[in-house]
CSV table of C-alpha atoms and ligand atoms in Angstrom, one decimal:
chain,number,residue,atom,x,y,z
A,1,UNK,CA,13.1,26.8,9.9
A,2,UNK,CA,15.0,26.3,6.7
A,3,UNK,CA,12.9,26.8,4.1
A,4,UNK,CA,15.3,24.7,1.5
A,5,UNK,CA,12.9,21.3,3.2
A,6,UNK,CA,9.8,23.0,1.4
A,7,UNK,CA,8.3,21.6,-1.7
A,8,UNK,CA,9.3,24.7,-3.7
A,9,UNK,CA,6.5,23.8,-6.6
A,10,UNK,CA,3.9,25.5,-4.3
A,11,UNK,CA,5.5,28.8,-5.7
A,12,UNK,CA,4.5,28.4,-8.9
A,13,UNK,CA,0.6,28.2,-8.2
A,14,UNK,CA,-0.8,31.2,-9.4
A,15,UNK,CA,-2.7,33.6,-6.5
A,16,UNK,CA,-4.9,31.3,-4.3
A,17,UNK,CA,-7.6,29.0,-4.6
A,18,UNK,CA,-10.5,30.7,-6.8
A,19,UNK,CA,-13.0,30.3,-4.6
A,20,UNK,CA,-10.8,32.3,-1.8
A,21,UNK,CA,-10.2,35.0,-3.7
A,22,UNK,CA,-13.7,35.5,-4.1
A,23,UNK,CA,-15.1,34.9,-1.1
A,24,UNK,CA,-12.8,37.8,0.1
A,25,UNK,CA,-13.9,40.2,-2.6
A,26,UNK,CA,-17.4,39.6,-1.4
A,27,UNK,CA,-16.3,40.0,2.2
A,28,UNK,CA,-14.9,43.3,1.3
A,29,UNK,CA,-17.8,44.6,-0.2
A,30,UNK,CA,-20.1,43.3,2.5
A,31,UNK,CA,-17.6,45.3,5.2
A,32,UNK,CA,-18.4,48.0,3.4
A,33,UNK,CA,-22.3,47.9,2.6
A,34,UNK,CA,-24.1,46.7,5.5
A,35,UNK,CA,-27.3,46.6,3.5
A,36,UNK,CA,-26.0,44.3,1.1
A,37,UNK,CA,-28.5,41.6,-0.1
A,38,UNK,CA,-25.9,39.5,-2.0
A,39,UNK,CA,-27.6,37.1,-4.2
A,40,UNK,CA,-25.1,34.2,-4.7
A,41,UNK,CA,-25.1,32.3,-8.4
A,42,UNK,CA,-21.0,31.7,-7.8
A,43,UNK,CA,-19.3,28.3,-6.0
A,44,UNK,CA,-21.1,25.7,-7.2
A,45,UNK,CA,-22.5,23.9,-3.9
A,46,UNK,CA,-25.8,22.5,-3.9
A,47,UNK,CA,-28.8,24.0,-1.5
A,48,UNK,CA,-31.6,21.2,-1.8
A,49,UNK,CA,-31.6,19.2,1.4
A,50,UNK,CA,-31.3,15.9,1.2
A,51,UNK,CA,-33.7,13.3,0.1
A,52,UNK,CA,-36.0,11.2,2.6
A,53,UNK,CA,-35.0,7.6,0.5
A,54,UNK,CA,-30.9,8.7,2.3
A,55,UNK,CA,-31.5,10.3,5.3
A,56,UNK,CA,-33.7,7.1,6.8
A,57,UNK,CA,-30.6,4.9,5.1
A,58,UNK,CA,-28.5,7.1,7.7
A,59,UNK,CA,-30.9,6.8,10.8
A,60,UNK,CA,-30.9,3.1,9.9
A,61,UNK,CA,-27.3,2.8,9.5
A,62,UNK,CA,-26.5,5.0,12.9
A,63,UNK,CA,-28.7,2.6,14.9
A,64,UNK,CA,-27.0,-0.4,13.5
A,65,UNK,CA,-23.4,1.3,14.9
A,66,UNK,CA,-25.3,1.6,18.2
A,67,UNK,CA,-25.8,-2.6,18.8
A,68,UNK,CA,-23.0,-4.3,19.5
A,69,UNK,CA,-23.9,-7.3,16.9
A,70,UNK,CA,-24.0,-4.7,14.1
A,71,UNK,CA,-21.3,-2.2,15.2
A,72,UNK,CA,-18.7,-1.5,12.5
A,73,UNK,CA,-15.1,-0.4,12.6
A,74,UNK,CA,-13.1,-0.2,10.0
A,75,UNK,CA,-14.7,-0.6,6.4
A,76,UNK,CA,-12.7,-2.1,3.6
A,77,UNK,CA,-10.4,0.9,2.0
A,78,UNK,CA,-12.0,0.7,-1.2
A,79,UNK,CA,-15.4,0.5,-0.5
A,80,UNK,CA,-18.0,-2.0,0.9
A,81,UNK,CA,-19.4,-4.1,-1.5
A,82,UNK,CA,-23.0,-2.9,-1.1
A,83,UNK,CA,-21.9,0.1,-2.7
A,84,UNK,CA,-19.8,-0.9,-5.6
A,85,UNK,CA,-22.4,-3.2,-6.6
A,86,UNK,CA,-25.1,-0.4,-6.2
A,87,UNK,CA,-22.7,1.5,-8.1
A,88,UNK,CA,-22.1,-1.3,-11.4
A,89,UNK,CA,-26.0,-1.8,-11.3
A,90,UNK,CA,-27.4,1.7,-11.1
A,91,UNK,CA,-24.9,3.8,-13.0
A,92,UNK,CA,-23.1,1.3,-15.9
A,93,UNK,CA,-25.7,-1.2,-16.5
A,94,UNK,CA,-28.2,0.9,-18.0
A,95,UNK,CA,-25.9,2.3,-20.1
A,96,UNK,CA,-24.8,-0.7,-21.4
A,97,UNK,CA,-21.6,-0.6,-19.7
A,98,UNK,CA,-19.9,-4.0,-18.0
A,99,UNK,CA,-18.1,-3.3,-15.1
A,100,UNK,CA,-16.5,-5.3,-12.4
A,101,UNK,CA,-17.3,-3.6,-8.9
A,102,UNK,CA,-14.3,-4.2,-7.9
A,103,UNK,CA,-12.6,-1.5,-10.5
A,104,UNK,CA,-14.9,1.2,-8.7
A,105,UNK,CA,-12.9,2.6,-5.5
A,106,UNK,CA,-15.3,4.5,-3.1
A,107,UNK,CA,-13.6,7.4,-2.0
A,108,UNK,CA,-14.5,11.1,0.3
A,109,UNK,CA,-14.1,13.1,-3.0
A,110,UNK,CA,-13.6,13.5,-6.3
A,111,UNK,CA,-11.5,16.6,-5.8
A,112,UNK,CA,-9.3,14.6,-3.8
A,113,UNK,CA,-9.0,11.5,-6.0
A,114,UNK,CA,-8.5,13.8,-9.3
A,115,UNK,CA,-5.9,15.3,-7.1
A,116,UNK,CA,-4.1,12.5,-6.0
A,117,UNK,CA,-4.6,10.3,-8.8
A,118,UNK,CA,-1.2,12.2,-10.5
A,119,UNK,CA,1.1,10.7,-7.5
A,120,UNK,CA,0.8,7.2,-9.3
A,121,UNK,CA,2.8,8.8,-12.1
A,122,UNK,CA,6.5,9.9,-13.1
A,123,UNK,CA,7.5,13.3,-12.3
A,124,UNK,CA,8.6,13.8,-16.1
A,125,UNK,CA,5.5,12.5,-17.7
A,126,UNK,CA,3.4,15.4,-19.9
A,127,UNK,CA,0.1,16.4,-19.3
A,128,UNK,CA,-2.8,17.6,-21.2
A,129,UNK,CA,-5.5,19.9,-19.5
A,130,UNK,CA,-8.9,21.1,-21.3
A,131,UNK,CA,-8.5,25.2,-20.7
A,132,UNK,CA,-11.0,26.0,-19.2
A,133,UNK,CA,-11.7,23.6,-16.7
A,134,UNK,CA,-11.9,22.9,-13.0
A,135,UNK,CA,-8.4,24.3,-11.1
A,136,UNK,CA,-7.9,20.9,-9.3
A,137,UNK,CA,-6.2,18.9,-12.1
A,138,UNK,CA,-3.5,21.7,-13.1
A,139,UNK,CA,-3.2,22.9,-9.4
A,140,UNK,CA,-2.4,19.5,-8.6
A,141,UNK,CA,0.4,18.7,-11.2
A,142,UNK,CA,1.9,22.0,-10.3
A,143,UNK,CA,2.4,20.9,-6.7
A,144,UNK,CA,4.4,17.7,-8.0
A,145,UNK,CA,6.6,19.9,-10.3
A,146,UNK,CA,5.1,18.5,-13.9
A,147,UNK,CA,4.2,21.9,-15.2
A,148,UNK,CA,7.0,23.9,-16.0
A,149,UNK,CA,6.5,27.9,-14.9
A,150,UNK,CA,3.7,29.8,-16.3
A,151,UNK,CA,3.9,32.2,-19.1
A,152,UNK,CA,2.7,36.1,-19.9
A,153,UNK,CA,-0.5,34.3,-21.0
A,154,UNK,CA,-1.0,32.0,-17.7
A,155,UNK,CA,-0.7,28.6,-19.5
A,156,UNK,CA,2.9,26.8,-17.7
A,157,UNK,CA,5.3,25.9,-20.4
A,158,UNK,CA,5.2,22.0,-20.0
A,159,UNK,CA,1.4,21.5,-20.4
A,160,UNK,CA,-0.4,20.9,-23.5
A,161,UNK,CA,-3.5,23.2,-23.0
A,162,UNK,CA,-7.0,21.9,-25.5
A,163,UNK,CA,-8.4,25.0,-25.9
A,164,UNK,CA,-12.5,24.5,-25.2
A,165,UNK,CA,-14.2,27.3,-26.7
A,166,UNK,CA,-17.3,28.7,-28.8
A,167,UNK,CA,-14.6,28.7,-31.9
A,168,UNK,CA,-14.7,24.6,-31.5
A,169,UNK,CA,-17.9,24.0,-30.0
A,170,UNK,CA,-16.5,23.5,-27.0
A,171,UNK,CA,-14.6,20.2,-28.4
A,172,UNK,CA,-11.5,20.3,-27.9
A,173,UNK,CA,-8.7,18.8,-30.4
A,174,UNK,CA,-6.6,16.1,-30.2
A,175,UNK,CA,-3.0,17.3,-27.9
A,176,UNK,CA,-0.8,19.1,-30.4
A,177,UNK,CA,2.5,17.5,-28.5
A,178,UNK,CA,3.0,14.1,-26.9
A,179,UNK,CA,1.7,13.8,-23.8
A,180,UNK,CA,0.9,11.0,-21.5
A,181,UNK,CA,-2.0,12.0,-19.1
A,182,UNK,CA,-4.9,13.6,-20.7
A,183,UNK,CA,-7.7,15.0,-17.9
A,184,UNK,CA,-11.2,15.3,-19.8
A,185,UNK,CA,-14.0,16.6,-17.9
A,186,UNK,CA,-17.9,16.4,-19.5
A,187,UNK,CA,-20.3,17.7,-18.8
A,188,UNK,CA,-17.1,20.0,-18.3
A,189,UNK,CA,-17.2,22.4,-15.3
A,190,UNK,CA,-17.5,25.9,-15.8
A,191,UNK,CA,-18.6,25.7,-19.6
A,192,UNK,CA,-21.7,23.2,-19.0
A,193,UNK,CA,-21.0,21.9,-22.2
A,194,UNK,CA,-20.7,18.0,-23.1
A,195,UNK,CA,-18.3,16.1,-25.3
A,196,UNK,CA,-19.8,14.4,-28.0
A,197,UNK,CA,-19.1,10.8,-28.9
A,198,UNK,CA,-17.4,11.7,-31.8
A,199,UNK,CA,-14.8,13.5,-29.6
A,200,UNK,CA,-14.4,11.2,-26.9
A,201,UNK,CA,-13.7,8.5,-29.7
A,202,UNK,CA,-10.9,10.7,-30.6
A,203,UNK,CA,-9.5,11.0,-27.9
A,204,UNK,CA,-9.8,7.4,-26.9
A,205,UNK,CA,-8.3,6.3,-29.9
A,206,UNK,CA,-5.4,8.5,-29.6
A,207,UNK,CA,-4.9,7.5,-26.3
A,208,UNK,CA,-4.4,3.7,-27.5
A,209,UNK,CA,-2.3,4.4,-30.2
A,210,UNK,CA,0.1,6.4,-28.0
A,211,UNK,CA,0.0,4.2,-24.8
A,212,UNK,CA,-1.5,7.5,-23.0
A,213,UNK,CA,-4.0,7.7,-20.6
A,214,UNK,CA,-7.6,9.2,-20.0
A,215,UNK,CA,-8.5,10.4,-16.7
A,216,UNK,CA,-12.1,11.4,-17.2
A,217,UNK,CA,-14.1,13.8,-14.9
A,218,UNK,CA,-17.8,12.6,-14.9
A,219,UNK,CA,-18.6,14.6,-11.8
A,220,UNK,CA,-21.9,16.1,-13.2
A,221,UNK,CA,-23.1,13.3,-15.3
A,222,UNK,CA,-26.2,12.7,-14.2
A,223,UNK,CA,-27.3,16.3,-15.4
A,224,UNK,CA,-27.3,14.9,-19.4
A,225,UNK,CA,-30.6,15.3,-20.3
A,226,UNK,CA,-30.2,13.6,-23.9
A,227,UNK,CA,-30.0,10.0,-23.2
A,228,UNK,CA,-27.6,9.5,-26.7
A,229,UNK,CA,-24.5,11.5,-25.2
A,230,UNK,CA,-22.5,9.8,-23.4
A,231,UNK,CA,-22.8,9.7,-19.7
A,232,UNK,CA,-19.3,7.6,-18.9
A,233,UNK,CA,-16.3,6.9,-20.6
A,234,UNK,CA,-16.8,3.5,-20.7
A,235,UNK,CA,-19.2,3.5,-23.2
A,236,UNK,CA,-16.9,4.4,-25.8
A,237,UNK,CA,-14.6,1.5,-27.2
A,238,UNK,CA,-11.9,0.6,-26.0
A,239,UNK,CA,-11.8,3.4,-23.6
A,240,UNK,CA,-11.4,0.4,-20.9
A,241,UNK,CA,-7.9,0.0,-21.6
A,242,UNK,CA,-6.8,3.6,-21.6
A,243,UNK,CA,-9.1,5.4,-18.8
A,244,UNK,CA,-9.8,6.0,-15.8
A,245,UNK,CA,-13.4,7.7,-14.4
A,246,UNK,CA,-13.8,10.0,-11.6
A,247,UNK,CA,-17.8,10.6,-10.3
A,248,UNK,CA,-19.1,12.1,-7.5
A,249,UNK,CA,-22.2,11.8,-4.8
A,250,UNK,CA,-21.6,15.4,-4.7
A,251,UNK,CA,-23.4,17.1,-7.2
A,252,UNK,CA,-25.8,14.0,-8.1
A,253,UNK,CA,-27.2,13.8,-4.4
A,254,UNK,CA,-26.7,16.7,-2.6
A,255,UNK,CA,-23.2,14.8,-0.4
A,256,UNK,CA,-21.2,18.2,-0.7
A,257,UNK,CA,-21.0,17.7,3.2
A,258,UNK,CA,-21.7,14.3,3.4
A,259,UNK,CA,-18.7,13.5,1.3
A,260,UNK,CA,-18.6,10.4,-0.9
A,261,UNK,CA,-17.3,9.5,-4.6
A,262,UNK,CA,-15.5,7.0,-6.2
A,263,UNK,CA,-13.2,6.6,-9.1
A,264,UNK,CA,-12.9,3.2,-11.7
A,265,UNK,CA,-10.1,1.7,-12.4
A,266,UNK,CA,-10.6,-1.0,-15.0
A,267,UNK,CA,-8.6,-4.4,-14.1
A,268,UNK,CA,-7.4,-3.9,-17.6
A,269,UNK,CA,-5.1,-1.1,-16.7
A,270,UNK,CA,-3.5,-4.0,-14.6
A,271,UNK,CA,-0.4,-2.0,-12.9
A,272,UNK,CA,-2.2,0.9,-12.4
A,273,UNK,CA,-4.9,-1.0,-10.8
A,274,UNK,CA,-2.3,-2.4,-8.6
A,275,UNK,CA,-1.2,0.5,-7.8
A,276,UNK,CA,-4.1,3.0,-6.7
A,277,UNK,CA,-5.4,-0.3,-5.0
A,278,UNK,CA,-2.0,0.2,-2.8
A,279,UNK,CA,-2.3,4.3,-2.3
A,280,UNK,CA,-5.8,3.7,-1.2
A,281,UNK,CA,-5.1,1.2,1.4
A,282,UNK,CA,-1.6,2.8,2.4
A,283,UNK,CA,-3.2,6.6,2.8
A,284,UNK,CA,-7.0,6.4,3.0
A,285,UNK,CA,-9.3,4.5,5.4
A,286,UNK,CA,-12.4,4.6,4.0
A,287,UNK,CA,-15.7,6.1,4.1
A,288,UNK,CA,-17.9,5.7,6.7
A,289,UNK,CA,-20.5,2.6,6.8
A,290,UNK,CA,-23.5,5.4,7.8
A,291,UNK,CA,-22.5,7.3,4.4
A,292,UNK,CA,-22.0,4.3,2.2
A,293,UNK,CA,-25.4,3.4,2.9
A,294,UNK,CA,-26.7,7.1,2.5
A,295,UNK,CA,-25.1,6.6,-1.0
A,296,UNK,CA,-26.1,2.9,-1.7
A,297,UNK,CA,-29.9,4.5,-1.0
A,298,UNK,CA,-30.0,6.6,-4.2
A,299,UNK,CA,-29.9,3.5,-6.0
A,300,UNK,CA,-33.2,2.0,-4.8
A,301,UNK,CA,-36.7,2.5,-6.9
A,302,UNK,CA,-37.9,5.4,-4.8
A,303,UNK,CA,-34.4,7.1,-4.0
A,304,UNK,CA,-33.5,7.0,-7.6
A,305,UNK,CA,-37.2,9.3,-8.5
A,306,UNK,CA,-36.5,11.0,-5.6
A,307,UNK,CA,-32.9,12.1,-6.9
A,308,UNK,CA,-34.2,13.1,-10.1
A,309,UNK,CA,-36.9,15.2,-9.1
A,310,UNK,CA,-33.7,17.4,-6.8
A,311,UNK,CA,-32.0,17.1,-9.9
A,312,UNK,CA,-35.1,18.2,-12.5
A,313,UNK,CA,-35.2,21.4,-9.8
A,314,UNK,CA,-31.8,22.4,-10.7
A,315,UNK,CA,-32.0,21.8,-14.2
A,316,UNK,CA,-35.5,24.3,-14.1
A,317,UNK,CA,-33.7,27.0,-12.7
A,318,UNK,CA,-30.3,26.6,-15.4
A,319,UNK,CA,-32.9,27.0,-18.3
A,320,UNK,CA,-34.4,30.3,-16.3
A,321,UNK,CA,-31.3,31.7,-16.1
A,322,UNK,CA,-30.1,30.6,-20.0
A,323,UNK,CA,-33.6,31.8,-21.3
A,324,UNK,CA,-33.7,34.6,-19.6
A,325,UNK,CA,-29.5,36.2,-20.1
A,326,UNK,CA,-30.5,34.9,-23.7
A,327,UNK,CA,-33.8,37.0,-24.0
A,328,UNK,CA,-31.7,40.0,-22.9
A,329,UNK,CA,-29.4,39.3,-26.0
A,330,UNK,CA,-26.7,37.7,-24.4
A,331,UNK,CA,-24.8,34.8,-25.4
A,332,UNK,CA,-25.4,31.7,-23.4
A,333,UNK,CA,-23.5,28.4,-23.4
A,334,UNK,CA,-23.9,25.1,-21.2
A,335,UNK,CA,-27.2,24.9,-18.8
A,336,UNK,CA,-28.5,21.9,-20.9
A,337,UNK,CA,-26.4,19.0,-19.8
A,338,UNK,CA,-24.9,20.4,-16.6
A,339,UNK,CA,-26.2,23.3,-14.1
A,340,UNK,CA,-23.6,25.9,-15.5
A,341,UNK,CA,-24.3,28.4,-17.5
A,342,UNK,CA,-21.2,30.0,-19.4
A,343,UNK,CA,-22.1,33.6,-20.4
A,344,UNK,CA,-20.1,35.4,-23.2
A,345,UNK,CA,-19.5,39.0,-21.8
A,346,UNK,CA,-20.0,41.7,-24.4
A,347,UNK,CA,-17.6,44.0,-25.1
A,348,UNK,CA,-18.0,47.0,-23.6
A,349,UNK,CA,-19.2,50.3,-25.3
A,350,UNK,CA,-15.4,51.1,-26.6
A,351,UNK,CA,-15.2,47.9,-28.1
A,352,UNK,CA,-13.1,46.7,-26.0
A,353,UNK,CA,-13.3,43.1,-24.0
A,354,UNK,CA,-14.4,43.2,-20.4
A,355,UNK,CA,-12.3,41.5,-18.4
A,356,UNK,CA,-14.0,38.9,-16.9
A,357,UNK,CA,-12.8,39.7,-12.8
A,358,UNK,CA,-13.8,43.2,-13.7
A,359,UNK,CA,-17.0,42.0,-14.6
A,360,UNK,CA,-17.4,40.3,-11.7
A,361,UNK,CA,-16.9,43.4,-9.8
A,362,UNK,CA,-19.3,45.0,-12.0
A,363,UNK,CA,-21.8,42.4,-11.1
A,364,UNK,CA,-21.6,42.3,-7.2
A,365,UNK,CA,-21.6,46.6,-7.4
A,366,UNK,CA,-25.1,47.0,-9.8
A,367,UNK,CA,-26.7,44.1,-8.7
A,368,UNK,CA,-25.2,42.6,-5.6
A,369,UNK,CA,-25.0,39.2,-7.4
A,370,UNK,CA,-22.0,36.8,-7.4
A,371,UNK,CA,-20.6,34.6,-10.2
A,372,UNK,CA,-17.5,33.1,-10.9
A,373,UNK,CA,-14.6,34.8,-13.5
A,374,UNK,CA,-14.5,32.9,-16.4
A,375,UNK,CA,-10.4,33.6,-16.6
A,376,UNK,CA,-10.2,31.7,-13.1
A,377,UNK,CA,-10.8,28.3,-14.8
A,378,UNK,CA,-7.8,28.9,-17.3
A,379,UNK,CA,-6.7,31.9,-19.8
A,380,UNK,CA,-9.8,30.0,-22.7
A,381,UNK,CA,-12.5,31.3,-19.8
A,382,UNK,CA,-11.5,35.3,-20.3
A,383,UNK,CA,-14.5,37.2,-21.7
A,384,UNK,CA,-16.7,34.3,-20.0
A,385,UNK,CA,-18.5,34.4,-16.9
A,386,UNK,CA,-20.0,31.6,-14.6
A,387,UNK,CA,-23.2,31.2,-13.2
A,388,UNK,CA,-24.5,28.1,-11.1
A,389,UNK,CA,-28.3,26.9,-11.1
A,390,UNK,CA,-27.4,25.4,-7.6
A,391,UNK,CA,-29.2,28.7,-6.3
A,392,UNK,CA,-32.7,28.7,-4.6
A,393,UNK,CA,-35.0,29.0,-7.4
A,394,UNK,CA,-37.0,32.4,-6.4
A,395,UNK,CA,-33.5,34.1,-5.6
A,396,UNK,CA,-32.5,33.3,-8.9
A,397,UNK,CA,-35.4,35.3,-10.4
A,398,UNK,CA,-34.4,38.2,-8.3
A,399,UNK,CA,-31.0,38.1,-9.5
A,400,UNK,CA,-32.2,38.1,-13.1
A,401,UNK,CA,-34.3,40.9,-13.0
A,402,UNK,CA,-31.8,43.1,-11.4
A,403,UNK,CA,-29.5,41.8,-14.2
A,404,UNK,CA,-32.0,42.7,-16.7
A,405,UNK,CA,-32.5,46.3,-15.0
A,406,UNK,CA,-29.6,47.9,-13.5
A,407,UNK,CA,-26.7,46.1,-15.8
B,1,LIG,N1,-14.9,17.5,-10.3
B,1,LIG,C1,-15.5,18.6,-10.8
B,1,LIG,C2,-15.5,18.8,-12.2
B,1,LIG,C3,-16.1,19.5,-9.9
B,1,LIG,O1,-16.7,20.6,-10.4
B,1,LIG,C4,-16.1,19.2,-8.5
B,1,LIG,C5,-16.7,20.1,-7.5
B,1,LIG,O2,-17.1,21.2,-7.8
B,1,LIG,C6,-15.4,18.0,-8.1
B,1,LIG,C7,-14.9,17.2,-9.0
B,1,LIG,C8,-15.3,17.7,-6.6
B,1,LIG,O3,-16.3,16.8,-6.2
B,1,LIG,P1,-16.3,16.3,-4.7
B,1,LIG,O4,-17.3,17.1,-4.0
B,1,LIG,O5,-16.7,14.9,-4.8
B,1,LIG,O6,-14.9,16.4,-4.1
């Protein structure tokens, strides 16, 4: 085969996907110690089963599919209705937010929408990437050939990096060149940390005065504990005519597997609307009608307590594990708002910075516990390391007394 008929971008992504090169670290080390007893604060998957209110929404659903009178084929390629409106009534109303259902496309993933989303836009247009941040929205611009190569540092010369770090409180400034697509991503995964109003108002209003747009990563959302920071985009003005808003089932109801999401697109962005309208119906089929309704379930009166109480679970175990790194003197960020905590490695006896893939090393070695490098999320997350409250509660003890001993 000639490889000249290969997107050549894929060259420039740096190593492999995060999570692979991890796993195969711990694979290595598990070839190697057949005792291990790996506790595992790393990827951040969820581990609570899901909750009654859905799974009797999914036997319902699969014994509708099996009568002929309410079989179902095909569903509608943005979403049943059921579900959008579910969507506008149990996530924007409260807020005070306005939306029209049909602006919320139901989707199999965020990661795939945030991924996808770029193809609506011109190869030449400039991006803007909080650093660090999830790998999906850079990976994804690399593929299409918007990023330029990457540099001794690891930032690629055409994208405007907002640096996200304890220096700024974790709010970022305004892009220091023009750029056209700025990804945002609060409560922002790996810090944990949120993005005030102030800041989104920034950024909003910078966005309108330069005909740039927001696309705004709400996957962990419903982890704000502080009912005055802001849970969407939308509830800051005028972000309606300059954003879009990516959310998840994933991390709010356990759907990891399950698979369901959706993304707004306000009418007001009229072309654009148009347009991921048409990529939706030309490349996606929907989601299934037995997951819609597993989804549409959270929203009822018992589903909704019954998804805070998963959620109040995780959010006990992130303040264990920030109380805890923090009564050993460590610096701890996030864990508040999202169920990531970002931990600030100390320097090592010489004074020098530990790397934070070192670190990680050091970790899985002393204690036989996994977390994520902070320099996998972008060059900002060196010195930092990741851990997920997502694990099982009593493991998670375990792992922080072994920190607190052997480390
Ligand atoms: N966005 C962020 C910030 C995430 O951390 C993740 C998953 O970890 C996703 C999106 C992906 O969500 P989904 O499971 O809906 O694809």
């Amino acid at each position: 085969m000639n490889e000249q008929i290969l997107n050549p971008y894929y060259d420039r992504l740096p190593g492999s996907y995060l999570f692979s090169t991890i796993a195969k670290k711990i694979k290595e080390y598990q070839a190697s110690h057949e005792d291990a007893d790996i506790i595992r604060l790393g990827i951040g998957d969820v581990t609570t089963p899901l909750i009654p209110q859905v799974i009797s929404a999914m036997h319902k659903a699969v014994d509708e599919m099996a009568l002929k009178d309410s079989f179902r084929g095909y569903g509608p390629e943005q979403g049943y209705d059921f579900l959008r409106e579910a969507i506008v009534r149990g996530e924007y109303i409260p807020r005070g937010v306005n939306l029209d259902p049909g602006d919320v496309f139901v989707s199999d993933g965020s990661k795939c929408d945030v991924a996808n989303i770029q193809e609506l836009f011109a190869e030449g247009v400039k991006i803007a990437i909080p650093d660090p941040v999830y790998p999906v929205y850079l990976d994804s611009n690399v593929m299409a050939g918007r990023t330029g190569v990457i540099d001794s540092i690891g930032h690629f010369t055409e994208v405007t990096y907002l640096s996200s770090t304890a220096e700024n409180n974790f709010q970022p400034d305004l892009p220091k060149n023009p750029v056209q697509l700025i990804y945002l991503c609060s409560p922002n995964n790996p810090t944990g940390t949120v993005l005030s109003r102030e800041t989104l108002q920034k950024f909003v209003d910078y966005a309108n005065a330069n005909g740039a747009l927001i696309l705004f990563d709400g996957a962990y959302n419903c982890y704000i504990q502080d009912e005055n920071l802001p849970h969407s985009i939308y509830e800051i003005e005028g972000a309606e005519n300059c954003a879009i808003e990516f959310r998840s089932f994933s991390k709010t109801a356990g759907f990891t597997g399950i698979r369901c999401a959706y993304t707004v697109v306000p009418h007001q962005l009229q072309k654009i609307h148009a347009m991921w309208n048409r990529r939706q119906c030309t490349k996606f089929n929907g989601v299934s009608y037995v997951t819609q309704r597993a989804a549409e379930a959270i929203y009822t009166a018992a589903g909704w307590q019954e998804t805070q109480n998963v959620i109040s679970g995780y959010m006990k175990t992130a303040a264990l594990i920030r109380n805890e790194l923090t009564a050993c003197g460590y610096t701890v960020f996030g864990g508040e708002h999202a169920p990531y905590i970002w931990w600030k490695l100390p320097k090592l006896a010489n004074g020098v910075q530990e790397k934070s893939f070192d670190f990680f090393d050091r970790l899985l070695s002393t204690c036989e516990v996994v977390g994520t490098p902070g320099s996998g999320f972008g060059p900002c997350g060196e010195g930092y390391f990741r851990l997920t409250a997502f694990g099982d509660h009593e493991q998670t003890k375990v792992a922080l007394q072994r920190i607190k001993e052997r480390l």
